[in-house]
Coordinates of C-alpha atoms in Angstrom, one line a residue:
X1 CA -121.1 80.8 54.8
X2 CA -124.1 82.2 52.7
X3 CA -123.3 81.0 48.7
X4 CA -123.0 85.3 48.1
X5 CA -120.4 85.4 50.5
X6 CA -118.4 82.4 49.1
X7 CA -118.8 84.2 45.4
X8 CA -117.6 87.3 47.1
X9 CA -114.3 85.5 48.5
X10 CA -113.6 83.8 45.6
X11 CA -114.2 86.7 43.1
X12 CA -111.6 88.8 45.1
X13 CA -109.0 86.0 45.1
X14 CA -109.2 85.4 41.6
X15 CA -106.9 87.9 40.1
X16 CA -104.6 88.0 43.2
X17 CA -103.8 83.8 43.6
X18 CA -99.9 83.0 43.4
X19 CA -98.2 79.8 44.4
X20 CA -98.5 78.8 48.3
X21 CA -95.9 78.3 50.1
X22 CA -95.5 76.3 53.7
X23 CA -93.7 76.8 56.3
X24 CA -90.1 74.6 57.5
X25 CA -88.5 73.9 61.1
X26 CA -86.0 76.6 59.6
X27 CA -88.5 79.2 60.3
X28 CA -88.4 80.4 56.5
X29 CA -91.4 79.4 53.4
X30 CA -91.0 77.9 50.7
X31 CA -92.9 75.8 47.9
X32 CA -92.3 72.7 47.0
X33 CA -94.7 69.5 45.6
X34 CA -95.8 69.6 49.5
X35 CA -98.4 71.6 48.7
X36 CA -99.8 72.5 44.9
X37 CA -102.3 75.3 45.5
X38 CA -102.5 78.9 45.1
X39 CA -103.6 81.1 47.2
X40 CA -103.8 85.4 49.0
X41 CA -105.1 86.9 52.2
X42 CA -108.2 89.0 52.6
X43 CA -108.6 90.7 55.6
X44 CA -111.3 93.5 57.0
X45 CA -109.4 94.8 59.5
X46 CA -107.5 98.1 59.1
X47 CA -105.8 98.9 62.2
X48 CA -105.1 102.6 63.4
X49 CA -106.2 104.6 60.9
X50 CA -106.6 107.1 63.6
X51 CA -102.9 107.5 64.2
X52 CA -103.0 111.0 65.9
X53 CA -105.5 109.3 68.2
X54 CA -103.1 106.9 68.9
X55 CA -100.1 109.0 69.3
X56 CA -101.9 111.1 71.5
X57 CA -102.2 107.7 74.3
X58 CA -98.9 106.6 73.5
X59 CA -96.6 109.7 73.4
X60 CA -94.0 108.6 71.2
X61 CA -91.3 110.6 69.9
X62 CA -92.9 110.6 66.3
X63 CA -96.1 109.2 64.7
X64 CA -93.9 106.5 63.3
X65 CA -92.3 105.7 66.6
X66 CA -96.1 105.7 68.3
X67 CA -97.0 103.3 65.1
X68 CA -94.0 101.2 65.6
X69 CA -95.3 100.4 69.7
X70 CA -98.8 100.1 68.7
X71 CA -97.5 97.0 66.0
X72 CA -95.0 95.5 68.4
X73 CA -96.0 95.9 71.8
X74 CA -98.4 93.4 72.4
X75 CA -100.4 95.5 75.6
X76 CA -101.5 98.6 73.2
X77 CA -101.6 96.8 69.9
X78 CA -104.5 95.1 72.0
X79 CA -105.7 98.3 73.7
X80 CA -106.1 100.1 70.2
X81 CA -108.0 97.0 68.5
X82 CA -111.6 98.3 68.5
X83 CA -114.1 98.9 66.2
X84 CA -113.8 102.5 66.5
X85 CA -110.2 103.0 65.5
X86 CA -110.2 100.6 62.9
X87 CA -111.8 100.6 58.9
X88 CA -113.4 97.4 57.7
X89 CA -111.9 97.3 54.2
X90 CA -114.1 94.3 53.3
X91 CA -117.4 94.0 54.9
X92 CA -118.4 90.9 53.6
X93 CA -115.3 89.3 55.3
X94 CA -116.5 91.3 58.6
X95 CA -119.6 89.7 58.8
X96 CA -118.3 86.5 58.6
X97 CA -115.2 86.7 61.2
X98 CA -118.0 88.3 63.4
X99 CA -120.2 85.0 63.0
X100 CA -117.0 82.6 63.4
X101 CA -116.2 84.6 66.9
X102 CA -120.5 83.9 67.6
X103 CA -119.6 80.6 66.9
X104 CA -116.1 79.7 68.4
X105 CA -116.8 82.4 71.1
X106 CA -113.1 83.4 70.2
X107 CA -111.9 87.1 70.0
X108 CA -111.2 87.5 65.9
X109 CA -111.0 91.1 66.2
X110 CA -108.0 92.5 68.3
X111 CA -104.9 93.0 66.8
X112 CA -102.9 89.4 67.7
X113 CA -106.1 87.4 68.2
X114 CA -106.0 85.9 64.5
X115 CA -104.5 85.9 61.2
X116 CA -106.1 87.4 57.9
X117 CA -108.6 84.8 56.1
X118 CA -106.6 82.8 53.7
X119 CA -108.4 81.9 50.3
X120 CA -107.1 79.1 48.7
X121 CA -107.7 77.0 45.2
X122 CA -106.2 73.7 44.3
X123 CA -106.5 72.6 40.7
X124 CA -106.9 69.2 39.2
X125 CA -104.5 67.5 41.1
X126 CA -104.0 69.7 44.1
X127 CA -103.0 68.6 47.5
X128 CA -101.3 69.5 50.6
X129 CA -99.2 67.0 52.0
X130 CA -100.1 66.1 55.8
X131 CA -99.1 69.2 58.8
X132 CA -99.5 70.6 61.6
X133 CA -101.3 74.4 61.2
X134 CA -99.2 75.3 64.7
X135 CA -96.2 76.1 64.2
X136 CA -94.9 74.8 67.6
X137 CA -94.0 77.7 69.1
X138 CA -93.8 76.5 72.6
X139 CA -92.7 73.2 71.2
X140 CA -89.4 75.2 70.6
X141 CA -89.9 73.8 67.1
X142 CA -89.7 77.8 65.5
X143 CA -89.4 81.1 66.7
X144 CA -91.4 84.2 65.1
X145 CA -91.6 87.7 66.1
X146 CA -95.1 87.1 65.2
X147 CA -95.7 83.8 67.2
X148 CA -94.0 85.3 70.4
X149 CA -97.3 88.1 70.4
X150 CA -100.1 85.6 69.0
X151 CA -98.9 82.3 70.8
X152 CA -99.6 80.4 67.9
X153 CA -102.6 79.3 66.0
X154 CA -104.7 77.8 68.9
X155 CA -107.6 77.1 66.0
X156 CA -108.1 76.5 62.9
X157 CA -111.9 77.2 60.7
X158 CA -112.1 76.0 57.9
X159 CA -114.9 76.7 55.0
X160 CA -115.3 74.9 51.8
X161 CA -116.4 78.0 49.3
X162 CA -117.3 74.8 46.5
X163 CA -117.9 71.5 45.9
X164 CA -115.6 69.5 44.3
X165 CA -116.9 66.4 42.4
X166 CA -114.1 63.6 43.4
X167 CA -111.7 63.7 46.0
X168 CA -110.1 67.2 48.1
X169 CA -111.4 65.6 51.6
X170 CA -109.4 66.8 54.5
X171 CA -108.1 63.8 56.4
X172 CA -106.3 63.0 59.4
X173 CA -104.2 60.4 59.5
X174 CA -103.5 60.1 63.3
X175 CA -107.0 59.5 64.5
X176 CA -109.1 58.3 61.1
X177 CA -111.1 61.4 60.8
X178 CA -112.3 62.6 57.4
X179 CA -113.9 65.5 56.6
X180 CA -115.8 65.5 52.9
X181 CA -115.7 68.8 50.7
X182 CA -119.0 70.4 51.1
X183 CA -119.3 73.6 49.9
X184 CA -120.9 76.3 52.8
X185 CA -119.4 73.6 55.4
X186 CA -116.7 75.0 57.7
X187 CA -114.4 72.4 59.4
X188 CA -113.3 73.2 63.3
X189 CA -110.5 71.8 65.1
X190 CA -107.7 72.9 67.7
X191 CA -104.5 72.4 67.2
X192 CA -102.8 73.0 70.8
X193 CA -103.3 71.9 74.3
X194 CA -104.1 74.2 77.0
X195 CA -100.5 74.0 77.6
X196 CA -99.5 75.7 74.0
X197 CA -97.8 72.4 73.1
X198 CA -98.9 70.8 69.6
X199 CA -101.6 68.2 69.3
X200 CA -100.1 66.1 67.3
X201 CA -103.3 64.4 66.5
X202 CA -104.3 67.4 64.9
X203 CA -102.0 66.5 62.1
X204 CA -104.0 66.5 59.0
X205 CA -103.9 67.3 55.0
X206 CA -105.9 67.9 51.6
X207 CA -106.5 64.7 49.4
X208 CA -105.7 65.2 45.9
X209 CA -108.6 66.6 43.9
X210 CA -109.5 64.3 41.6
X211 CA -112.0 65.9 39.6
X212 CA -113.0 70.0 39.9
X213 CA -111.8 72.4 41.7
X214 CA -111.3 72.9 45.1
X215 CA -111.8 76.3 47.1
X216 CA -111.1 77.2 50.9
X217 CA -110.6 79.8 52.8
X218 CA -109.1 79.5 56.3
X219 CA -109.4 81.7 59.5
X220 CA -106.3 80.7 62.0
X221 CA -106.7 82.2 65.8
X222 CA -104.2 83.0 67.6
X223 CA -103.7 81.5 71.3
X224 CA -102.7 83.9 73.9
X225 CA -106.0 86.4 73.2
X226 CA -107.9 83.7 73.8
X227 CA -106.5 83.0 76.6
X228 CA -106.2 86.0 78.3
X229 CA -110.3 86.4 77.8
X230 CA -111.0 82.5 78.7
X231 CA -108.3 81.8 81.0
X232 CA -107.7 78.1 82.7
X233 CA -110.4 76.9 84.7
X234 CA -110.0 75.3 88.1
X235 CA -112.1 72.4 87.8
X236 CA -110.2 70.8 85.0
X237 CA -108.8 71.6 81.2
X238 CA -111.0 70.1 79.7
X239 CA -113.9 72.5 80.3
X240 CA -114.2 74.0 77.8
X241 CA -111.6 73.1 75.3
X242 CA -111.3 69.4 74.7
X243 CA -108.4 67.7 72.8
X244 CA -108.7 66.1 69.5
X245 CA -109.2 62.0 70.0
X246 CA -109.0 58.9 67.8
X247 CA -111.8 57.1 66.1
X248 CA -109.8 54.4 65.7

């Protein structure tokens, strides 16, 4: 990300942090010393702000009731995700979920393909205890409303929006990868196998800052939209997704 765009994300976040939370096999949040951050969502996508449009191609019995199917059925909530019946409320976080689907060649715009950007900051101090970002869905580890139309978070991207002077790397414990805290840097990795099981290698957390601040935003995409644009090659599934392996 460009330094204006970093300023941009973390100017908006400022006034709207509160305490994360994180997820449980329960299927409920909470916070607990787990995690010691703050953090809020900033998306650009407004979906159906056409609603007559809408209502027109689905027929319900009401403009709620053609609302309602547009959020829940997966097959016209896609249908309907286009540029032209949607508002970019934030156009600096438009341009860069359109350069992380350049990048990741993923689909970041429908409306199940992937979650609003996250903006996080921790403190002196700050860490998140090691996790998985999918929620194991298929795993039959939780079960979502949500999850059942996304599939899960397929991928995760990652940008540093500062520096931090000692300490905040992202680390993965199951296969000795580290990733230093630069700031402009964005961090990649999928968390699922073709399959939609977990990658338990993928199993990672934030290192204690030690000195500064630390600043992140995250972008998680969502499996089954990927899929149904990339499906399962033939010759092998390691074509063009390939698993997360050990330096050890």
């Amino acid at each position: 990300m460009y330094n204006s765009e970093m300023e941009h994300f973390k100017d908006y976040a400022s006034d709207l942090l509160a305490r994360s939370t994180h997820g449980s096999t329960e299927g409920n949040s909470g916070s607990s010393y787990l995690r010691t951050s703050k953090q809020t969502w900033l998306d650009h996508r407004e979906f159906s702000p056409n609603i007559t449009l809408v209502h027109n191609k689905i027929g319900g019995s009401s403009l709620n009731e053609s609302a309602r199917i547009l959020e829940t059925d997966w097959s016209w909530g896609s249908y309907f995700s286009t540029r032209d019946v949607f508002n970019a409320t934030d156009k600096v976080a438009a341009r860069v979920s359109d350069r992380m689907e350049l990048v990741g060649k993923f689909k970041l715009l429908k409306y199940w393909s992937a979650e609003k950007f996250q903006i996080a900051n921790y403190g002196l101090g700050g860490q998140y205890g090691q996790h998985l970002d999918a929620h194991g869905y298929w795993n039959g580890v939780t079960k979502s409303d949500f999850l059942e139309k996304t599939g899960d978070r397929i991928a995760t991207i990652m940008v540093y929006l500062a520096d931090v002077e000692a300490g905040g790397a992202t680390c993965f414990p199951n296969t000795g990868n580290r990733i230093t805290v630069k700031k402009g840097d964005a961090a990649f990795w999928l968390n699922m196998y073709t399959s939609g099981l977990q990658d338990q290698f993928t199993n990672h957390g934030g290192c204690p800052v030690l000195v500064g601040s630390k600043w992140i935003t995250n972008k998680w995409v969502g499996y089954l939209d990927q899929f149904r644009e990339y499906p399962c090659s033939v010759k092998g599934w390691n074509e063009r997704f390939h698993k997360f392996e050990s330096y050890y």
